[in-house]
Amino acid sequence: RARPRENNQFRLEVNSQTMRFFVNGTYLVAVTDTDWQRGDIMLVAQKAEESDGYIVAFEDIAVHLYPTP
């Protein structure tokens, strides 16, 4: 779970058509998408309705390509 007003670590693992999402080392969900074979990476932040505002910063972004078994 993300911790408001603290640094959080988000990780996305993609293997073929399956994407696995993690926040702060905790597995959240896996999604399989058979429609997309390739694409781009986009980071998005959305303000919660009850919030007066937000500050978002991304750092240490790394993309690793792992060999297909």
Short mmCIF file of C-alpha atoms in Angstrom, two decimals:
data_model
loop_
_atom_site.label_atom_id
_atom_site.label_comp_id
_atom_site.label_asym_id
_atom_site.label_seq_id
_atom_site.Cartn_x
_atom_site.Cartn_y
_atom_site.Cartn_z
CA ARG A 1 0.00 0.00 0.00
CA ALA A 2 1.28 3.48 -0.83
CA ARG A 3 2.13 5.70 2.12
CA PRO A 4 0.91 9.30 1.68
CA ARG A 5 3.53 12.02 2.21
CA GLU A 6 6.35 9.44 2.10
CA ASN A 7 8.60 7.98 -0.56
CA ASN A 8 7.07 4.90 -2.13
CA GLN A 9 8.49 2.25 -4.42
CA PHE A 10 6.42 1.11 -7.38
CA ARG A 11 7.45 -1.88 -9.47
CA LEU A 12 5.93 -3.32 -12.63
CA GLU A 13 7.09 -6.66 -13.96
CA VAL A 14 6.09 -7.55 -17.51
CA ASN A 15 6.51 -11.07 -18.83
CA SER A 16 5.01 -11.61 -22.27
CA GLN A 17 1.37 -10.54 -21.88
CA THR A 18 1.23 -10.53 -18.08
CA MET A 19 1.90 -7.45 -15.96
CA ARG A 20 2.46 -7.75 -12.17
CA PHE A 21 2.15 -4.65 -9.99
CA PHE A 22 3.90 -4.06 -6.64
CA VAL A 23 3.92 -1.15 -4.16
CA ASN A 24 6.62 -1.00 -1.49
CA GLY A 25 7.53 -4.62 -2.20
CA THR A 26 3.96 -5.89 -1.75
CA TYR A 27 2.35 -7.70 -4.68
CA LEU A 28 -0.97 -6.07 -5.66
CA VAL A 29 -2.35 -7.65 -8.81
CA ALA A 30 -1.53 -9.35 -12.10
CA VAL A 31 -3.19 -8.34 -15.35
CA THR A 32 -3.04 -10.19 -18.66
CA ASP A 33 -3.54 -8.24 -21.88
CA THR A 34 -3.43 -10.20 -25.13
CA ASP A 35 -4.21 -7.18 -27.35
CA TRP A 36 -0.95 -5.24 -26.96
CA GLN A 37 2.32 -6.70 -28.20
CA ARG A 38 4.48 -3.63 -27.51
CA GLY A 39 4.16 -0.11 -26.18
CA ASP A 40 5.62 2.76 -24.20
CA ILE A 41 5.96 3.50 -20.50
CA MET A 42 3.94 6.36 -19.00
CA LEU A 43 3.85 7.51 -15.37
CA VAL A 44 0.67 9.26 -14.26
CA ALA A 45 -0.41 10.83 -10.98
CA GLN A 46 -4.03 11.58 -10.13
CA LYS A 47 -5.21 13.78 -7.28
CA ALA A 48 -7.64 12.21 -4.84
CA GLU A 49 -10.92 14.13 -4.64
CA GLU A 50 -10.55 14.81 -0.91
CA SER A 51 -7.05 16.22 -1.37
CA ASP A 52 -6.20 19.93 -1.68
CA GLY A 53 -3.29 19.17 -3.97
CA TYR A 54 -0.32 16.94 -4.53
CA ILE A 55 3.35 16.87 -5.30
CA VAL A 56 4.72 13.99 -7.31
CA ALA A 57 8.33 13.31 -8.17
CA PHE A 58 9.80 10.29 -9.92
CA GLU A 59 13.43 9.35 -9.47
CA ASP A 60 15.68 6.37 -10.04
CA ILE A 61 13.53 5.05 -12.87
CA ALA A 62 15.07 1.95 -14.39
CA VAL A 63 13.93 -0.31 -17.19
CA HIS A 64 15.47 -3.77 -17.34
CA LEU A 65 15.10 -6.16 -20.22
CA TYR A 66 15.20 -9.77 -19.11
CA PRO A 67 15.79 -12.56 -21.61
CA THR A 68 12.77 -14.58 -22.63
CA PRO A 69 13.04 -18.18 -21.42
#
